Backbone as a chain_set.jsonl record, in Angstrom:
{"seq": "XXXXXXXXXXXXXXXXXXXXXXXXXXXXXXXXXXXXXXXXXXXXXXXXXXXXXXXXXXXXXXXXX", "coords": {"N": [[-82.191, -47.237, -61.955], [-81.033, -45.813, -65.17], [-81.831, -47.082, -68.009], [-78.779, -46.838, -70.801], [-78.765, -45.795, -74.304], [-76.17, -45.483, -75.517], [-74.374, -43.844, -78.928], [-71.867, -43.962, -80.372], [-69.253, -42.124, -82.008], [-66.794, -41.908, -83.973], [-63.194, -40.685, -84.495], [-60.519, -40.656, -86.918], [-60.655, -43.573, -86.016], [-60.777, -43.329, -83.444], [-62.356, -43.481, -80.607], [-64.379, -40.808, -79.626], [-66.859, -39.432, -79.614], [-69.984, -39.182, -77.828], [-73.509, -39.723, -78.643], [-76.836, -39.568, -77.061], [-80.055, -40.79, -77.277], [-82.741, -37.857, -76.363], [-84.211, -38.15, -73.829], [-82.555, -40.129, -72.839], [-80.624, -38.378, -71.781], [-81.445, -35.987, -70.769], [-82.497, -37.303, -68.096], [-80.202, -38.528, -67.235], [-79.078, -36.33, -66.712], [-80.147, -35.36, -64.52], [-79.954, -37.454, -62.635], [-77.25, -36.311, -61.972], [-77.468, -33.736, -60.902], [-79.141, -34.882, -58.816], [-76.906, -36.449, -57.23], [-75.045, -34.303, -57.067], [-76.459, -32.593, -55.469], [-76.804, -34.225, -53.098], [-74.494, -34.73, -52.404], [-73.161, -32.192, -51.595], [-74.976, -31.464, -49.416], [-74.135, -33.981, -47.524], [-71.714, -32.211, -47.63], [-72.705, -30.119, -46.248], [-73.992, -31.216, -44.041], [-71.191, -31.908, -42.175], [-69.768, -29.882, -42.001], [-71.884, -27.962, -40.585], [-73.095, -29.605, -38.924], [-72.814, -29.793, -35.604], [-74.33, -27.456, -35.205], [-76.874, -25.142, -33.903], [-80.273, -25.888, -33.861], [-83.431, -25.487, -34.658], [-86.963, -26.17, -34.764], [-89.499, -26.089, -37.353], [-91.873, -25.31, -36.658], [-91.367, -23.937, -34.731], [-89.991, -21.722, -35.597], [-91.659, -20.629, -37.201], [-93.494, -19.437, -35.12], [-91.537, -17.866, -34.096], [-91.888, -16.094, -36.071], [-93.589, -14.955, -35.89], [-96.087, -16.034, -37.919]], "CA": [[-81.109, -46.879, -62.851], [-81.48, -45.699, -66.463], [-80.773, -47.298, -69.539], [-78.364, -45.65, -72.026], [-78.432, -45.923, -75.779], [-75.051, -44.466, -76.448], [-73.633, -44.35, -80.052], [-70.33, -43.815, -79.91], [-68.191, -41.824, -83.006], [-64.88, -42.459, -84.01], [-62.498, -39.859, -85.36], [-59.061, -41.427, -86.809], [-60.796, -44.458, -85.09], [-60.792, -43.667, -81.986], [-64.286, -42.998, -79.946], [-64.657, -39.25, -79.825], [-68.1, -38.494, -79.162], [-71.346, -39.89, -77.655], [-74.97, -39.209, -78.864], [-77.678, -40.229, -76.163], [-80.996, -39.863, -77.133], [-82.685, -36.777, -75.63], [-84.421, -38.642, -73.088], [-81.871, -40.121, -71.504], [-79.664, -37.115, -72.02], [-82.131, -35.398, -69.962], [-82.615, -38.312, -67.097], [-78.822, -38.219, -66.567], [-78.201, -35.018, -66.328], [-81.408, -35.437, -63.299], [-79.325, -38.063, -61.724], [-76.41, -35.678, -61.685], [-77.715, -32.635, -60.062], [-79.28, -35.191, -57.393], [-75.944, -36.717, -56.91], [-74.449, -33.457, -56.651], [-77.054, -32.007, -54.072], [-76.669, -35.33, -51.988], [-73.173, -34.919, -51.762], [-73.477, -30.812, -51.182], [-75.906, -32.099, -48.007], [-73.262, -34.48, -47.192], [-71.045, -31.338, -46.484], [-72.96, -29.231, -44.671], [-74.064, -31.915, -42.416], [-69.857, -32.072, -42.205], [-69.587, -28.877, -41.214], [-72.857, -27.215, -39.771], [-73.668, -30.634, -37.818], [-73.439, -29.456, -34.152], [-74.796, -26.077, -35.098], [-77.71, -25.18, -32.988], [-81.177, -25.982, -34.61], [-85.087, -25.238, -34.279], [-88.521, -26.975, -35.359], [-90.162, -24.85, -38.633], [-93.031, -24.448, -35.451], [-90.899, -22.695, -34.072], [-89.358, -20.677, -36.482], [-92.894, -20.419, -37.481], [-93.892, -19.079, -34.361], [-90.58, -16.843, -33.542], [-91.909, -15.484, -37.381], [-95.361, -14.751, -36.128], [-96.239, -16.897, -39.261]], "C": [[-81.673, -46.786, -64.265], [-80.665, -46.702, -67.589], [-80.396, -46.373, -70.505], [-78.486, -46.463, -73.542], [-77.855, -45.569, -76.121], [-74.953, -44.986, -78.064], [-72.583, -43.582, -79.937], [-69.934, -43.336, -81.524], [-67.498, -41.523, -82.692], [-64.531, -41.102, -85.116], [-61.241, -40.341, -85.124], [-59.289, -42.683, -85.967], [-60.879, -44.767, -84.064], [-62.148, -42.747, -81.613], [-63.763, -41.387, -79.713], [-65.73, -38.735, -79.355], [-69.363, -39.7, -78.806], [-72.745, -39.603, -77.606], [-75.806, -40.224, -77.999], [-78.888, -39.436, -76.975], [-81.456, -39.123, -75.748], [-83.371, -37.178, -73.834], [-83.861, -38.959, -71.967], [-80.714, -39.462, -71.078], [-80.105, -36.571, -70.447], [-82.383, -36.076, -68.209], [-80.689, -38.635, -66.345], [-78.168, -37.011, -66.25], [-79.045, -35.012, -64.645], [-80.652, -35.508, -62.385], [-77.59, -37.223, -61.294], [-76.101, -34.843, -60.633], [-78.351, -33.629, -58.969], [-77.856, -35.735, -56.676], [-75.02, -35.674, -56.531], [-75.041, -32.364, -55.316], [-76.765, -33.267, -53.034], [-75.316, -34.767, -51.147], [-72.366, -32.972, -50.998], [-74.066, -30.87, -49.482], [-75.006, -32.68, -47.333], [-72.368, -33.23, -46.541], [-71.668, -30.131, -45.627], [-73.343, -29.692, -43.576], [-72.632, -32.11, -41.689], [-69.568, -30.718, -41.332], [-70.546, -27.878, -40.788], [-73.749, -28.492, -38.725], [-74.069, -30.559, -36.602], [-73.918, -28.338, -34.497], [-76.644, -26.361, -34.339], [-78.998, -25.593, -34.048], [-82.618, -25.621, -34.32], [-86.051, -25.499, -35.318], [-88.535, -25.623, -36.294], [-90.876, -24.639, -37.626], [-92.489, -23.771, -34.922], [-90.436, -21.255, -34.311], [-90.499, -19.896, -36.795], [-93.315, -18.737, -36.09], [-93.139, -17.664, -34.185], [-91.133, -15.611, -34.939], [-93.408, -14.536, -37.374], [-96.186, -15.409, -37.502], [-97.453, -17.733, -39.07]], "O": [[-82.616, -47.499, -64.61], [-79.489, -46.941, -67.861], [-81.067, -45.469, -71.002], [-78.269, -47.666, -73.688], [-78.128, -45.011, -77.184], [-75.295, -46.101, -78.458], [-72.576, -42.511, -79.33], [-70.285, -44.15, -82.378], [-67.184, -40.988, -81.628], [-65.175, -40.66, -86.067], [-60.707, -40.526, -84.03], [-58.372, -43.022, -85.218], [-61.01, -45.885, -83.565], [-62.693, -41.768, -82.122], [-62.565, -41.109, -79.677], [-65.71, -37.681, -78.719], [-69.565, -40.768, -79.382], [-73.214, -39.231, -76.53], [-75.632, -41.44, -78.083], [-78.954, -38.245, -77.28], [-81.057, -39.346, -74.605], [-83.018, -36.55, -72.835], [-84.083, -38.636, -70.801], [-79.944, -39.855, -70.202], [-79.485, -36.65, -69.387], [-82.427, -35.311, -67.245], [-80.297, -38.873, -65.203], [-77.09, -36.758, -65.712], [-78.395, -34.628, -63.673], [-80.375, -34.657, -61.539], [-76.91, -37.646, -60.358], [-75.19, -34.872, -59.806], [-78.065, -33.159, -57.868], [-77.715, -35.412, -55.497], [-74.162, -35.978, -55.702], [-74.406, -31.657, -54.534], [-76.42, -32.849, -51.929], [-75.106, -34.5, -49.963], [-71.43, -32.753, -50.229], [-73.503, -30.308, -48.543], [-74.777, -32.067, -46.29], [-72.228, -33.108, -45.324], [-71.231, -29.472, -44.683], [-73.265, -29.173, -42.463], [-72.749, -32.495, -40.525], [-69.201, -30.678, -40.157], [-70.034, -26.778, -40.581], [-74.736, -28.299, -38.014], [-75.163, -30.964, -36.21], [-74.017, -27.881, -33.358], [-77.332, -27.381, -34.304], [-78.629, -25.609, -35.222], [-82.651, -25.446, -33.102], [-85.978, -25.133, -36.491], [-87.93, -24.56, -36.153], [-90.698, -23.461, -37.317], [-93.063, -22.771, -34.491], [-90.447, -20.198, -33.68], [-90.469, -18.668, -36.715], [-93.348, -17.519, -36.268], [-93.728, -16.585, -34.128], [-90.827, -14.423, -34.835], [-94.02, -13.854, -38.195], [-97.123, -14.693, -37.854], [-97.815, -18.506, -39.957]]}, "num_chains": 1, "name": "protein.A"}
């Protein structure tokens, strides 16, 4: 897990905005897109689960490859 360094500004006192440095700007956005392919994976194992399947050797093979 990352650590954040938010700073937090206030407009009319109330929090408004949050500056991360770029670092871990960059390191959360990472953990995003893996969290969002996980859960992408998650549905196609959902709905292409029983679908039929074959080894890359094979594919390989059927590819002349």
């Amino acid at each position: 897990m990352i650590k954040l360094h938010p700073e937090v500004l206030k407009k009319n006192g109330v929090n408004e905005f949050v500056i991360l440095p770029y670092d871990e700007f960059v390191a959360l956005q990472e953990l995003l897109v893996d969290a969002q392919d996980l859960t992408d994976l998650r549905e196609a194992i959902r709905v292409e689960g029983g679908a039929p399947t074959i080894s890359l050797e094979e594919l390989k093979t059927e590819l002349g490859v």
